[in-house]
XYZ file of C-alpha atoms in Angstrom:
773
model
C -98.912 174.870 -89.943
C -101.632 176.877 -88.441
C -104.440 175.864 -86.039
C -105.860 173.134 -88.391
C -102.515 171.790 -89.273
C -101.480 168.103 -88.602
C -101.040 167.563 -84.562
C -103.678 169.811 -83.917
C -106.832 168.454 -81.581
C -109.341 170.506 -83.495
C -112.879 169.232 -83.102
C -114.612 167.022 -85.971
C -115.486 169.061 -88.780
C -118.466 166.520 -89.853
C -120.193 166.770 -86.017
C -122.038 170.105 -86.631
C -123.901 168.538 -89.782
C -124.517 165.432 -88.283
C -125.191 166.193 -84.603
C -128.023 168.609 -86.268
C -129.672 165.938 -87.676
C -128.363 166.655 -91.523
C -126.284 163.449 -92.069
C -127.499 161.328 -94.762
C -127.510 157.567 -93.745
C -128.828 154.379 -95.639
C -132.183 154.907 -93.663
C -132.766 158.835 -95.325
C -132.019 157.665 -98.680
C -135.510 157.817 -100.741
C -135.899 157.768 -104.365
C -139.799 157.908 -106.069
C -141.346 155.192 -106.369
C -139.546 152.599 -104.331
C -141.144 149.208 -102.955
C -139.910 147.814 -100.419
C -138.085 144.112 -99.710
C -137.879 142.205 -96.549
C -135.557 139.103 -96.625
C -137.486 135.413 -95.568
C -134.530 133.702 -93.348
C -134.031 130.096 -92.135
C -135.200 128.992 -88.768
C -133.049 125.960 -88.859
C -129.474 125.867 -88.414
C -129.538 122.708 -90.880
C -132.424 121.445 -93.494
C -133.247 120.858 -96.733
C -135.298 123.163 -98.218
C -138.188 120.773 -99.849
C -140.739 123.229 -101.247
C -141.340 126.914 -100.877
C -145.365 127.404 -101.001
C -145.907 131.479 -102.071
C -149.374 131.279 -103.625
C -150.664 133.024 -100.445
C -147.919 135.554 -99.873
C -148.038 136.519 -103.778
C -152.020 137.217 -103.263
C -151.497 139.546 -100.001
C -152.336 143.078 -100.678
C -149.830 145.275 -102.189
C -147.421 142.230 -102.669
C -145.061 143.071 -106.121
C -143.259 139.999 -106.207
C -141.479 136.847 -104.163
C -138.651 135.594 -105.361
C -136.746 132.794 -104.120
C -133.283 130.679 -104.904
C -134.679 128.754 -108.186
C -135.507 132.440 -109.499
C -131.671 133.620 -108.942
C -130.475 130.493 -110.737
C -133.107 130.790 -113.433
C -131.921 134.343 -113.889
C -128.058 133.576 -114.169
C -126.489 135.632 -111.203
C -123.352 134.703 -110.362
C -121.118 134.357 -107.000
C -118.391 135.969 -105.618
C -115.179 134.269 -106.313
C -112.119 133.188 -104.227
C -108.801 134.562 -105.243
C -106.400 132.946 -102.918
C -105.193 129.167 -103.351
C -105.647 127.426 -100.180
C -105.663 123.713 -100.027
C -107.113 120.989 -97.446
C -104.823 118.909 -95.054
C -104.641 115.993 -97.720
C -103.466 118.367 -100.678
C -106.741 118.720 -102.484
C -108.173 122.225 -103.310
C -109.385 124.379 -100.741
C -113.284 123.458 -99.952
C -114.789 127.339 -100.376
C -118.590 127.054 -100.877
C -119.787 130.797 -101.917
C -123.148 132.232 -100.916
C -125.746 132.020 -104.032
C -128.137 134.970 -102.965
C -130.918 132.547 -102.018
C -130.334 129.274 -100.538
C -131.463 126.296 -102.847
C -132.414 122.783 -101.490
C -130.545 123.106 -98.009
C -130.233 126.108 -95.479
C -127.319 126.130 -93.428
C -127.440 128.519 -90.402
C -130.062 130.328 -88.720
C -130.881 133.637 -90.684
C -129.422 131.834 -94.414
C -131.840 133.711 -96.647
C -134.197 132.011 -98.415
C -136.976 133.813 -99.943
C -137.167 137.914 -101.107
C -140.736 138.711 -100.489
C -141.400 142.544 -102.105
C -144.439 144.781 -101.500
C -145.556 148.393 -101.671
C -144.853 149.187 -97.738
C -142.455 147.576 -95.542
C -145.350 146.723 -93.186
C -147.178 144.817 -96.413
C -143.879 142.704 -97.173
C -143.647 141.950 -93.768
C -147.039 140.542 -93.719
C -146.589 138.694 -96.883
C -143.609 136.948 -95.801
C -145.635 135.298 -92.517
C -148.032 133.870 -95.203
C -144.998 131.834 -96.867
C -145.403 128.068 -96.366
C -141.959 126.783 -96.320
C -141.413 122.541 -95.879
C -138.338 122.223 -94.133
C -136.648 118.842 -93.022
C -133.924 119.257 -90.084
C -131.029 117.757 -90.171
C -128.045 117.291 -87.535
C -126.046 120.612 -87.267
C -122.918 121.819 -85.594
C -122.195 124.918 -84.328
C -118.995 124.605 -81.625
C -115.812 125.131 -83.386
C -114.317 122.756 -81.241
C -116.856 120.451 -82.627
C -116.616 120.644 -86.263
C -114.133 118.247 -87.408
C -116.168 114.931 -86.654
C -119.654 116.412 -86.416
C -122.533 116.514 -88.950
C -121.396 117.568 -91.954
C -122.013 121.251 -93.299
C -121.624 120.161 -96.884
C -122.153 116.868 -98.327
C -118.836 117.603 -100.357
C -116.807 117.856 -97.541
C -117.541 115.276 -95.092
C -114.907 116.576 -92.359
C -115.586 120.484 -92.618
C -112.341 121.282 -93.167
C -112.462 124.121 -95.621
C -108.448 124.871 -95.471
C -105.191 124.739 -93.472
C -102.606 127.346 -93.465
C -99.520 127.554 -91.655
C -96.508 129.849 -91.669
C -93.005 130.044 -89.623
C -90.296 127.453 -89.489
C -91.764 123.889 -88.391
C -88.180 122.292 -88.009
C -86.420 125.383 -86.450
C -89.447 125.461 -83.695
C -89.409 122.004 -83.179
C -85.369 121.902 -82.784
C -86.288 124.847 -80.144
C -88.753 123.086 -78.184
C -86.427 120.036 -77.849
C -84.212 121.746 -75.831
C -86.446 123.950 -73.763
C -86.081 124.487 -70.156
C -89.515 124.631 -69.729
C -92.545 124.275 -71.904
C -95.623 126.042 -71.318
C -98.791 125.089 -73.151
C -102.853 126.408 -72.738
C -105.704 126.312 -74.695
C -107.423 129.515 -75.267
C -111.223 129.564 -76.738
C -111.515 133.398 -78.488
C -115.449 133.903 -78.388
C -117.795 134.955 -81.620
C -119.054 138.491 -81.518
C -121.066 140.553 -83.841
C -119.919 144.216 -84.550
C -123.373 145.832 -83.309
C -122.972 148.842 -85.342
C -125.371 151.611 -84.575
C -127.232 151.552 -87.942
C -128.103 148.485 -88.655
C -127.356 147.432 -92.881
C -129.326 148.223 -95.958
C -129.453 148.607 -99.588
C -131.521 150.381 -101.913
C -131.396 148.960 -105.755
C -132.107 151.227 -109.059
C -132.000 150.237 -112.702
C -132.142 152.665 -115.520
C -133.332 150.998 -118.590
C -132.490 153.831 -120.801
C -128.981 153.546 -120.028
C -128.998 149.880 -118.916
C -127.209 150.537 -115.474
C -127.468 149.867 -111.950
C -127.335 152.190 -108.856
C -126.848 150.478 -105.737
C -127.084 152.898 -102.251
C -125.644 150.893 -99.823
C -123.427 151.264 -96.506
C -120.740 149.632 -97.575
C -116.930 150.526 -96.696
C -115.233 149.518 -100.249
C -117.593 151.322 -102.751
C -115.436 150.833 -105.826
C -114.617 147.253 -104.621
C -118.409 146.260 -104.055
C -119.057 147.619 -107.365
C -116.307 145.539 -109.317
C -117.633 142.382 -107.013
C -121.276 142.918 -108.288
C -120.358 143.417 -111.923
C -117.526 141.130 -112.749
C -118.722 138.331 -110.080
C -122.433 138.502 -109.927
C -124.157 140.647 -113.272
C -121.047 139.672 -115.394
C -121.259 143.264 -117.244
C -118.747 146.226 -117.218
C -118.312 148.175 -114.157
C -119.138 150.945 -115.649
C -122.472 149.678 -115.437
C -123.006 150.037 -112.168
C -123.005 152.766 -109.699
C -122.605 152.248 -105.838
C -123.266 155.383 -103.618
C -122.612 155.703 -100.163
C -123.451 158.270 -97.884
C -123.144 158.502 -93.965
C -122.414 155.441 -92.228
C -123.287 154.806 -88.554
C -120.396 152.303 -87.440
C -118.939 149.663 -90.228
C -116.229 148.015 -88.119
C -115.052 145.524 -90.905
C -118.590 144.004 -90.607
C -119.984 146.091 -93.830
C -116.727 145.881 -95.792
C -117.808 143.661 -98.770
C -120.365 142.539 -101.115
C -123.796 141.081 -99.274
C -126.779 138.853 -100.476
C -128.874 142.001 -100.346
C -127.184 144.329 -102.393
C -127.458 141.562 -105.329
C -130.635 140.777 -104.599
C -132.089 144.618 -104.325
C -130.132 145.397 -107.798
C -131.506 142.134 -109.529
C -135.386 142.761 -108.385
C -135.162 146.266 -109.378
C -134.580 145.596 -112.886
C -137.231 142.638 -112.923
C -139.715 144.768 -111.209
C -139.201 147.911 -113.314
C -138.801 149.894 -110.147
C -136.442 150.905 -107.397
C -136.036 148.080 -104.362
C -135.233 149.255 -101.143
C -133.968 146.402 -98.010
C -133.444 148.094 -94.224
C -132.115 145.538 -92.127
C -134.364 145.313 -88.089
C -132.064 145.503 -85.332
C -133.687 142.044 -84.724
C -132.443 140.884 -87.841
C -128.696 142.008 -87.425
C -127.200 138.819 -85.683
C -128.669 136.179 -87.892
C -128.053 138.649 -90.855
C -124.806 140.026 -90.917
C -120.989 137.883 -90.956
C -119.891 137.365 -87.361
C -116.282 137.374 -86.418
C -113.470 135.717 -83.968
C -114.625 132.602 -82.794
C -111.406 130.540 -82.520
C -109.764 127.886 -80.146
C -106.096 127.476 -79.539
C -103.787 125.755 -78.799
C -100.481 127.119 -77.963
C -96.928 126.343 -76.522
C -94.173 128.503 -75.086
C -90.750 127.104 -75.092
C -88.072 129.100 -72.324
C -84.490 128.444 -71.301
C -83.489 128.225 -67.785
C -82.692 132.225 -67.435
C -86.715 132.771 -69.206
C -86.183 133.970 -72.695
C -88.289 132.964 -75.322
C -87.221 130.245 -77.398
C -89.953 129.258 -79.729
C -93.549 129.679 -79.779
C -96.233 126.942 -81.296
C -99.366 127.417 -81.910
C -102.797 125.326 -83.411
C -106.071 127.279 -84.078
C -108.745 125.859 -84.888
C -111.252 128.826 -86.637
C -114.458 128.541 -87.311
C -115.528 130.475 -90.714
C -119.163 129.343 -91.123
C -121.086 127.812 -93.416
C -120.056 129.582 -96.582
C -116.860 130.870 -97.821
C -117.670 133.414 -100.542
C -114.838 135.284 -100.970
C -110.847 136.072 -99.521
C -112.586 138.652 -96.834
C -114.014 135.142 -94.989
C -110.793 134.235 -94.417
C -108.667 137.260 -93.922
C -108.779 137.266 -90.211
C -107.390 133.443 -90.166
C -104.323 134.263 -91.893
C -103.208 137.821 -92.546
C -102.374 138.759 -88.767
C -101.214 135.182 -87.674
C -97.687 137.342 -87.955
C -98.598 139.419 -84.751
C -98.617 135.853 -82.747
C -94.821 136.714 -81.646
C -95.768 140.025 -80.369
C -92.980 142.318 -79.898
C -91.087 139.924 -78.360
C -87.722 138.659 -79.614
C -88.859 134.626 -80.578
C -85.499 132.674 -82.405
C -88.379 130.544 -83.659
C -92.005 129.729 -84.626
C -94.516 128.086 -86.132
C -98.273 128.530 -86.866
C -101.038 125.891 -88.244
C -104.444 126.966 -89.064
C -106.960 125.034 -89.929
C -110.355 126.564 -91.140
C -113.559 124.640 -90.123
C -117.144 125.032 -91.691
C -120.160 124.867 -89.067
C -124.048 125.932 -89.515
C -123.277 129.171 -88.370
C -122.812 132.627 -90.131
C -119.622 133.366 -92.080
C -116.879 135.121 -90.222
C -115.246 137.929 -91.649
C -113.203 140.898 -90.352
C -114.284 142.693 -87.493
C -111.997 145.533 -85.960
C -108.910 144.200 -85.538
C -109.373 140.653 -87.874
C -107.188 138.373 -86.377
C -104.655 141.060 -84.842
C -106.489 140.853 -81.257
C -106.874 137.675 -81.609
C -103.166 136.763 -82.282
C -102.277 139.719 -79.511
C -104.842 137.819 -76.736
C -102.774 134.190 -76.641
C -99.383 135.972 -76.918
C -100.111 138.084 -73.935
C -102.610 135.514 -71.977
C -99.692 132.933 -72.448
C -96.958 135.069 -71.322
C -98.760 135.946 -68.069
C -99.436 131.941 -67.524
C -96.072 131.366 -67.827
C -94.955 133.706 -65.668
C -97.375 131.931 -62.848
C -95.951 128.906 -63.960
C -92.374 129.663 -63.351
C -93.296 132.004 -60.589
C -91.827 135.083 -62.385
C -93.236 138.437 -62.462
C -95.035 138.570 -65.617
C -93.778 142.348 -66.271
C -90.305 140.962 -65.952
C -90.787 138.116 -67.890
C -92.037 140.726 -70.604
C -88.870 143.238 -70.189
C -86.612 140.284 -70.371
C -87.897 139.400 -73.881
C -88.676 142.778 -75.551
C -87.408 143.548 -79.460
C -85.311 146.563 -78.343
C -84.761 149.548 -79.954
C -81.500 148.999 -81.131
C -82.888 145.923 -82.962
C -85.151 147.766 -85.672
C -85.991 147.395 -88.408
C -86.495 143.706 -86.927
C -87.817 140.792 -89.054
C -89.320 138.229 -86.424
C -89.648 134.369 -86.322
C -92.624 134.460 -88.764
C -91.380 136.835 -91.544
C -92.139 139.929 -91.323
C -89.927 143.070 -90.242
C -91.132 145.573 -87.975
C -89.221 148.875 -89.140
C -89.885 151.010 -86.481
C -90.738 151.514 -82.431
C -89.662 151.390 -78.980
C -91.486 148.886 -77.411
C -89.720 149.030 -73.704
C -90.260 152.723 -73.458
C -93.922 151.787 -74.378
C -94.268 149.079 -71.339
C -92.301 151.162 -68.653
C -94.117 155.156 -69.457
C -97.407 152.956 -69.383
C -96.448 151.114 -66.289
C -95.350 154.511 -64.505
C -98.657 156.205 -65.777
C -100.709 153.126 -63.982
C -98.764 153.569 -60.689
C -97.651 150.157 -61.273
C -95.491 150.124 -58.304
C -98.029 151.212 -55.908
C -100.626 148.208 -57.331
C -99.660 145.777 -54.159
C -100.917 148.578 -51.729
C -104.211 149.200 -53.834
C -104.514 145.562 -53.848
C -104.781 145.040 -50.554
C -106.830 148.108 -49.850
C -108.869 146.067 -51.977
C -108.796 143.178 -50.017
C -109.753 144.646 -46.886
C -112.862 145.851 -48.450
C -113.998 142.250 -49.520
C -112.852 142.878 -53.214
C -109.830 141.185 -55.280
C -108.171 143.554 -57.565
C -105.926 142.206 -60.457
C -103.216 144.088 -63.023
C -103.263 142.810 -66.497
C -100.423 144.163 -68.730
C -100.600 143.933 -72.634
C -97.841 145.108 -75.248
C -99.959 144.979 -78.763
C -98.244 145.276 -82.156
C -100.795 145.268 -85.224
C -100.228 144.999 -89.022
C -101.832 147.619 -90.620
C -101.677 149.892 -93.639
C -100.878 147.185 -96.007
C -99.582 147.512 -99.533
C -102.678 148.148 -102.013
C -103.240 151.361 -103.574
C -105.375 154.435 -102.748
C -106.675 157.168 -104.303
C -107.307 161.287 -103.972
C -107.827 164.034 -106.094
C -107.581 167.505 -105.313
C -110.115 169.614 -107.836
C -109.835 173.809 -107.717
C -112.884 175.224 -109.673
C -112.405 178.537 -111.678
C -113.378 180.476 -108.716
C -110.787 179.596 -106.367
C -112.386 176.860 -104.106
C -111.396 173.509 -103.874
C -113.016 169.575 -103.653
C -111.169 167.080 -102.264
C -112.683 163.436 -103.379
C -111.024 160.357 -101.675
C -111.085 156.587 -102.306
C -111.698 155.686 -98.487
C -115.153 155.472 -97.264
C -115.685 157.641 -93.864
C -117.457 155.760 -91.312
C -117.679 157.269 -88.169
C -113.462 157.874 -88.020
C -113.474 161.820 -88.732
C -112.245 161.264 -92.028
C -113.300 164.875 -93.368
C -111.502 166.366 -90.134
C -108.311 164.147 -91.210
C -108.107 164.820 -94.578
C -108.435 168.623 -94.316
C -106.045 168.850 -91.550
C -103.289 167.114 -94.153
C -104.591 169.232 -96.736
C -104.173 172.351 -94.628
C -100.805 171.591 -93.629
C -99.491 170.861 -97.251
C -101.564 173.972 -98.739
C -102.463 175.978 -96.143
C -106.162 175.723 -97.079
C -108.910 176.617 -94.836
C -111.298 173.332 -94.083
C -114.011 175.660 -94.494
C -112.878 176.705 -98.178
C -112.685 173.137 -99.011
C -115.865 170.346 -99.781
C -115.173 167.034 -99.081
C -116.676 163.862 -101.225
C -116.029 160.455 -100.882
C -118.186 157.103 -101.426
C -119.541 157.508 -104.846
C -117.992 155.528 -107.812
C -119.271 158.043 -110.507
C -117.409 161.092 -108.302
C -114.546 159.301 -107.057
C -112.330 157.859 -109.891
C -111.083 154.950 -108.017
C -110.468 153.708 -104.140
C -109.655 150.225 -102.270
C -111.680 151.703 -99.302
C -111.814 151.911 -95.653
C -110.078 148.818 -93.732
C -106.963 147.791 -91.732
C -106.162 151.191 -90.272
C -105.331 152.425 -93.765
C -106.980 155.432 -94.630
C -105.079 157.988 -93.003
C -101.290 156.217 -93.837
C -102.243 155.626 -97.581
C -105.571 157.792 -98.587
C -103.458 160.645 -96.449
C -100.458 160.133 -98.472
C -102.213 159.989 -101.588
C -103.764 163.228 -100.838
C -99.883 164.607 -99.876
C -99.213 163.074 -102.989
C -101.749 165.241 -105.348
C -101.132 168.307 -103.117
C -97.588 168.120 -104.023
C -98.464 168.029 -107.669
C -100.718 170.873 -106.928
C -97.861 172.639 -105.839
C -95.467 171.907 -108.786
C -98.168 173.416 -111.266
C -98.819 175.952 -109.030
C -95.411 177.031 -108.943
C -94.892 177.366 -112.547
C -98.085 179.538 -112.943
C -96.961 181.669 -110.097
C -93.658 182.563 -111.461
C -94.797 183.907 -114.622
C -97.742 185.709 -112.339
C -94.583 187.261 -110.312
C -92.772 187.812 -113.295
C -89.509 185.619 -111.509
C -87.991 182.181 -112.594
C -89.477 179.248 -111.631
C -86.696 177.824 -109.263
C -86.741 181.187 -107.533
C -90.451 180.869 -106.088
C -90.940 179.124 -103.085
C -94.203 177.841 -101.781
C -95.212 177.675 -97.723
C -97.973 178.519 -95.589
C -100.630 178.800 -98.516
C -98.267 181.160 -100.442
C -96.060 181.457 -103.463
C -93.318 183.782 -102.959
C -90.052 185.023 -104.636
C -87.052 184.160 -102.781
C -85.470 187.283 -101.309
C -88.431 189.755 -101.664
C -91.548 190.572 -100.618
C -93.329 189.427 -103.522
C -95.984 186.733 -103.302
C -99.028 185.517 -104.539
C -101.556 183.095 -102.681
C -102.801 179.591 -104.074
C -106.239 180.499 -103.947
C -105.032 183.266 -106.750
C -103.030 181.055 -108.519
C -106.020 178.469 -108.817
C -108.176 181.549 -110.103
C -105.343 182.389 -113.029
C -105.174 178.262 -113.594
C -108.311 178.945 -115.736
C -107.316 182.008 -117.652
C -105.070 180.956 -120.828
C -103.363 184.200 -120.870
C -102.261 184.210 -117.469
C -100.317 180.733 -117.915
C -96.920 179.709 -119.455
C -96.478 178.754 -122.983
C -97.536 175.184 -123.283
C -99.328 174.761 -119.501
C -102.464 173.037 -119.662
C -105.456 174.952 -118.043
C -107.179 174.262 -114.560
C -106.063 173.133 -111.418
C -106.878 169.525 -110.586
C -104.439 166.948 -109.486
C -104.735 163.023 -108.547
C -102.348 161.481 -106.201
C -102.535 157.386 -106.124
C -100.367 155.920 -103.451
C -99.119 152.039 -102.518
C -96.785 151.697 -99.750
C -93.501 149.724 -99.946
C -94.898 147.628 -96.894
C -96.979 147.102 -94.002
C -96.609 149.672 -90.612
C -96.700 147.989 -87.403
C -98.946 150.527 -84.197
C -98.023 149.330 -81.233
C -98.305 150.419 -77.591
C -99.142 149.361 -74.141
C -102.099 148.618 -72.204
C -102.324 148.289 -68.315
C -105.486 147.241 -66.825
C -106.915 147.082 -63.198
C -110.103 145.459 -62.166
C -111.930 144.549 -59.218
C -113.644 141.463 -58.546
C -116.739 141.444 -56.140
C -116.264 137.357 -54.923
C -119.787 136.854 -53.777
C -121.154 137.793 -57.143
C -118.266 137.204 -59.729
C -119.045 140.797 -61.075
C -116.107 142.495 -62.877
C -115.434 146.551 -62.586
C -112.651 148.295 -64.397
C -110.536 150.302 -61.646
C -107.930 151.616 -64.090
C -106.910 151.855 -67.663
C -103.889 153.178 -69.158
C -102.701 153.014 -72.983
C -99.763 154.188 -74.373
C -99.530 154.276 -78.017
C -97.270 154.385 -80.984
C -99.406 155.179 -84.217
C -96.738 157.312 -86.034
C -97.269 160.486 -86.946
C -100.494 161.779 -85.097
C -102.878 163.679 -87.107
C -105.216 165.361 -84.673
C -104.517 164.009 -80.691
C -108.414 164.439 -80.179
C -109.967 162.030 -82.521
C -106.722 159.481 -81.876
C -108.433 159.383 -78.467
C -111.600 158.830 -79.925
C -110.648 156.155 -81.722
C -108.433 154.247 -79.031
C -111.256 154.951 -76.582
C -113.973 152.842 -79.045
C -111.444 150.118 -79.672
C -111.172 149.842 -76.201
C -114.951 149.683 -75.253
C -115.334 146.803 -78.456
C -112.619 145.257 -76.808
C -113.795 145.126 -73.266
C -117.319 144.398 -74.638
C -115.764 141.182 -75.420
C -113.813 140.537 -72.787
C -116.373 140.411 -70.057
C -119.946 140.013 -71.966
C -120.401 140.116 -75.382
C -120.804 136.387 -76.920
C -122.921 135.099 -79.954
C -124.111 131.899 -78.642
C -125.950 129.125 -80.500
C -127.725 126.091 -79.109
C -125.383 123.021 -79.169
C -128.374 120.509 -79.785
C -130.870 122.530 -82.058
C -128.132 125.217 -83.856
C -130.578 127.953 -82.829
C -129.138 131.451 -82.094
C -129.501 131.895 -78.942
C -128.344 135.551 -78.726
C -130.472 137.269 -81.466
C -131.234 140.690 -79.490
C -130.215 143.074 -76.954
C -132.289 140.971 -74.608
C -129.431 138.191 -74.753
C -126.343 139.847 -76.415
C -124.906 141.803 -73.790
C -123.579 145.117 -74.891
C -120.992 147.310 -72.251
C -122.810 150.927 -71.500
C -121.071 153.995 -70.307
C -120.924 152.572 -66.477
C -119.166 149.544 -67.657
C -115.956 151.873 -68.115
C -113.425 153.583 -65.884
C -111.191 156.754 -66.961
C -109.022 155.688 -69.835
C -105.844 157.695 -69.990
C -104.208 157.902 -73.417
C -100.672 158.945 -73.720
C -98.941 159.166 -77.534
C -95.300 158.237 -77.656
C -94.936 157.956 -81.588
C -92.124 157.108 -83.310
C -92.622 157.661 -87.138
C -92.210 155.678 -89.887
C -90.243 156.133 -92.816
C -92.672 154.022 -94.778
C -94.857 157.520 -96.200
C -94.163 161.175 -96.057
C -96.783 161.317 -93.232
C -94.951 159.229 -90.947
C -98.564 157.767 -90.017
C -98.592 153.814 -88.899
C -102.930 153.791 -88.784
C -104.522 153.802 -85.395
C -108.108 152.400 -85.949
C -108.175 148.954 -84.440
C -105.199 150.123 -81.732
C -107.949 149.993 -78.939
C -109.156 146.826 -79.519
C -105.859 144.923 -80.048
C -104.562 145.626 -76.663
C -108.005 145.456 -74.472
C -108.653 142.015 -75.174
C -105.789 140.462 -73.182
C -104.968 143.309 -70.651
C -108.614 142.854 -69.172
C -108.552 139.198 -68.675
C -104.988 139.043 -67.440
C -106.444 141.807 -65.055
C -109.444 139.270 -64.072
C -107.123 136.103 -63.817
C -104.444 137.973 -61.903
C -107.501 139.070 -59.197
C -108.416 135.339 -59.227
C -105.185 133.902 -59.201
C -104.639 134.267 -55.106
C -108.061 132.067 -54.612
C -106.014 129.130 -57.032
C -108.102 130.204 -60.433
C -105.387 129.195 -62.715
C -107.652 129.139 -66.373
C -111.043 131.264 -67.395
C -112.092 132.142 -70.703
C -113.888 135.011 -72.238
C -116.641 136.249 -71.515
C -115.600 136.983 -68.072
C -119.306 137.522 -67.012
C -120.308 137.317 -63.363
C -121.515 134.052 -63.702
C -118.779 132.859 -65.280
C -116.409 134.099 -62.687
C -118.375 133.126 -59.602
C -118.059 129.592 -61.005
C -114.325 129.979 -61.303
C -114.544 130.724 -58.180
C -116.354 128.066 -56.480
C -114.491 125.478 -58.604
C -111.076 126.746 -56.976
C -112.761 126.499 -53.515
C -113.559 122.485 -54.039
């Protein structure tokens, strides 16, 4: 509908405010009388915490308090709880030790919170923190995923470091398929540990009101209502209405800011103890030690094929590093929720997946853009390329032979999920044409003549999105006719305000300038699950659509009275109610004003115009697509350069093509970063973090990238009235395997057959040298 409706590439409405510096990020929040907190963190990967002498720190100028784990225990703060029911290999219950907020007796990773120092200023808190005398007794540690089982015990209660196991698929059918296979291809893939590296580091401000006996948390989280529930029910054991969570603008989150961190409870607890607000702001140098990390898997994958190259079965065994603490279901989410996509967009008769979650002396892991989807797609797409090389086949032809055809939709996979819609073959053929794959041999030869190696990588990602959890939206009209939209999702830079106003314009015809947008406040928004898993447009947008339908239904009754017509003769379109077959009509804004005037209402109709919508989808959606990447490698230095990148995506109905491309470009950047340079690295002997700052943790820059061509081929889903499938993670999911497949393809003529991420210049150069030996 019009210039602001669904499908229009309008610029983000929120950008005018943000670019003028009028945003309200966490660091912009100030309240009168606030004190400043610094978290003192462990410098050891594993150690006994023998004593903390805080006398000098407490006596330092401006210091208000020094709090330790013993204070947390004494005041009876609770911990997060698991709802997942998992078992260890011997059938005993899962071992999932939660974090207590501040360590007691032992520290278990570099960065483990040990004490909270609170002072009048940040500088004085930092000075006092340096005066703490902490007596550590270092203990053996293990940080590498592959070394966890059989390594030093992270917890004495779990000597083998196995937290839990998860499996899915049909083991017997898979074993039988492998038994009759003509060819079996086996590979080992290492998926590195990374950090989200959002633009704005985390922060929290806690306020306690003794008059109301109520807490307020200002924090940059993704799920305000769920954080409130976690704090109320698990940590403080108080009613939810006794806590308010307020979230302003968020400078990036990507899953890593999703849940309840120790600092949230600490600032609230400290605010009550001190009788004044307490703020904590994470410094950039503190971010990697303080935050949850992501990925960190070692996978053994096997592909069974018949004599014609058709896939018979997939067998996968994964070690998933979950760090030292497993505080909530979120810390396991990436290890199980998306393993279903290991079979990709391919027709596998059988598959079986077994995941072992291991504890190490590292930060806990949690969702980060993709949350298991990039890992799964990486394994299957790398495995197909490796199989093609081993069989002497064309990797594109091998994919083409095994793609699920559109005629098979809805298609139930060997791992028990159903793809409701999609045209996977068309995606790949379109992407190959846009990338001029047919001209690649000539480009490779031209590169060879210039002394460069050129490679082509293809990946066909699919992701599980918008799982069946509820989401909420509300539309409130004021007596003057203006509207406010309140959403249970939480914007973190995706452009929610623009997206939801476009949906509202499509359904109600309201100009975006007439609508106020509100999210992130548990006192103002009734409910919300928050933003993660490519769900906001799909579920939140549908909830808004439902609320808009209710507005239309009530508005039709009022309009019928105003127009002196029968309700069944009144139609709504383009923001206007009209009587069928006449030129008589009235605008929605006029109807909204009338809704507050009892004399203009039909008998028995409640005054006012404010409606809510809550939507739970009947099943997951399945965004999918194809990535084609070309790289050039300098064999003398190992440097990798992107030479071409094409994406064809199917995210269902496209609400805004401009913001969609922004989402995909950003996702590709994070996938390319992990493929080529990003990695959290620990010293294997001491467990010390070696990549604690941007001096050592490499990040992609603008000059890392080539032009990225994105084209949409939507196949709308029938699982929601919008037809949307979700788009937030699509870029990352396909980028990891597409880039690595291209790099390996470039190196293959030299005899390089295996290369793990990140494909840094040094690692690529060493692979070339080893192949020459």
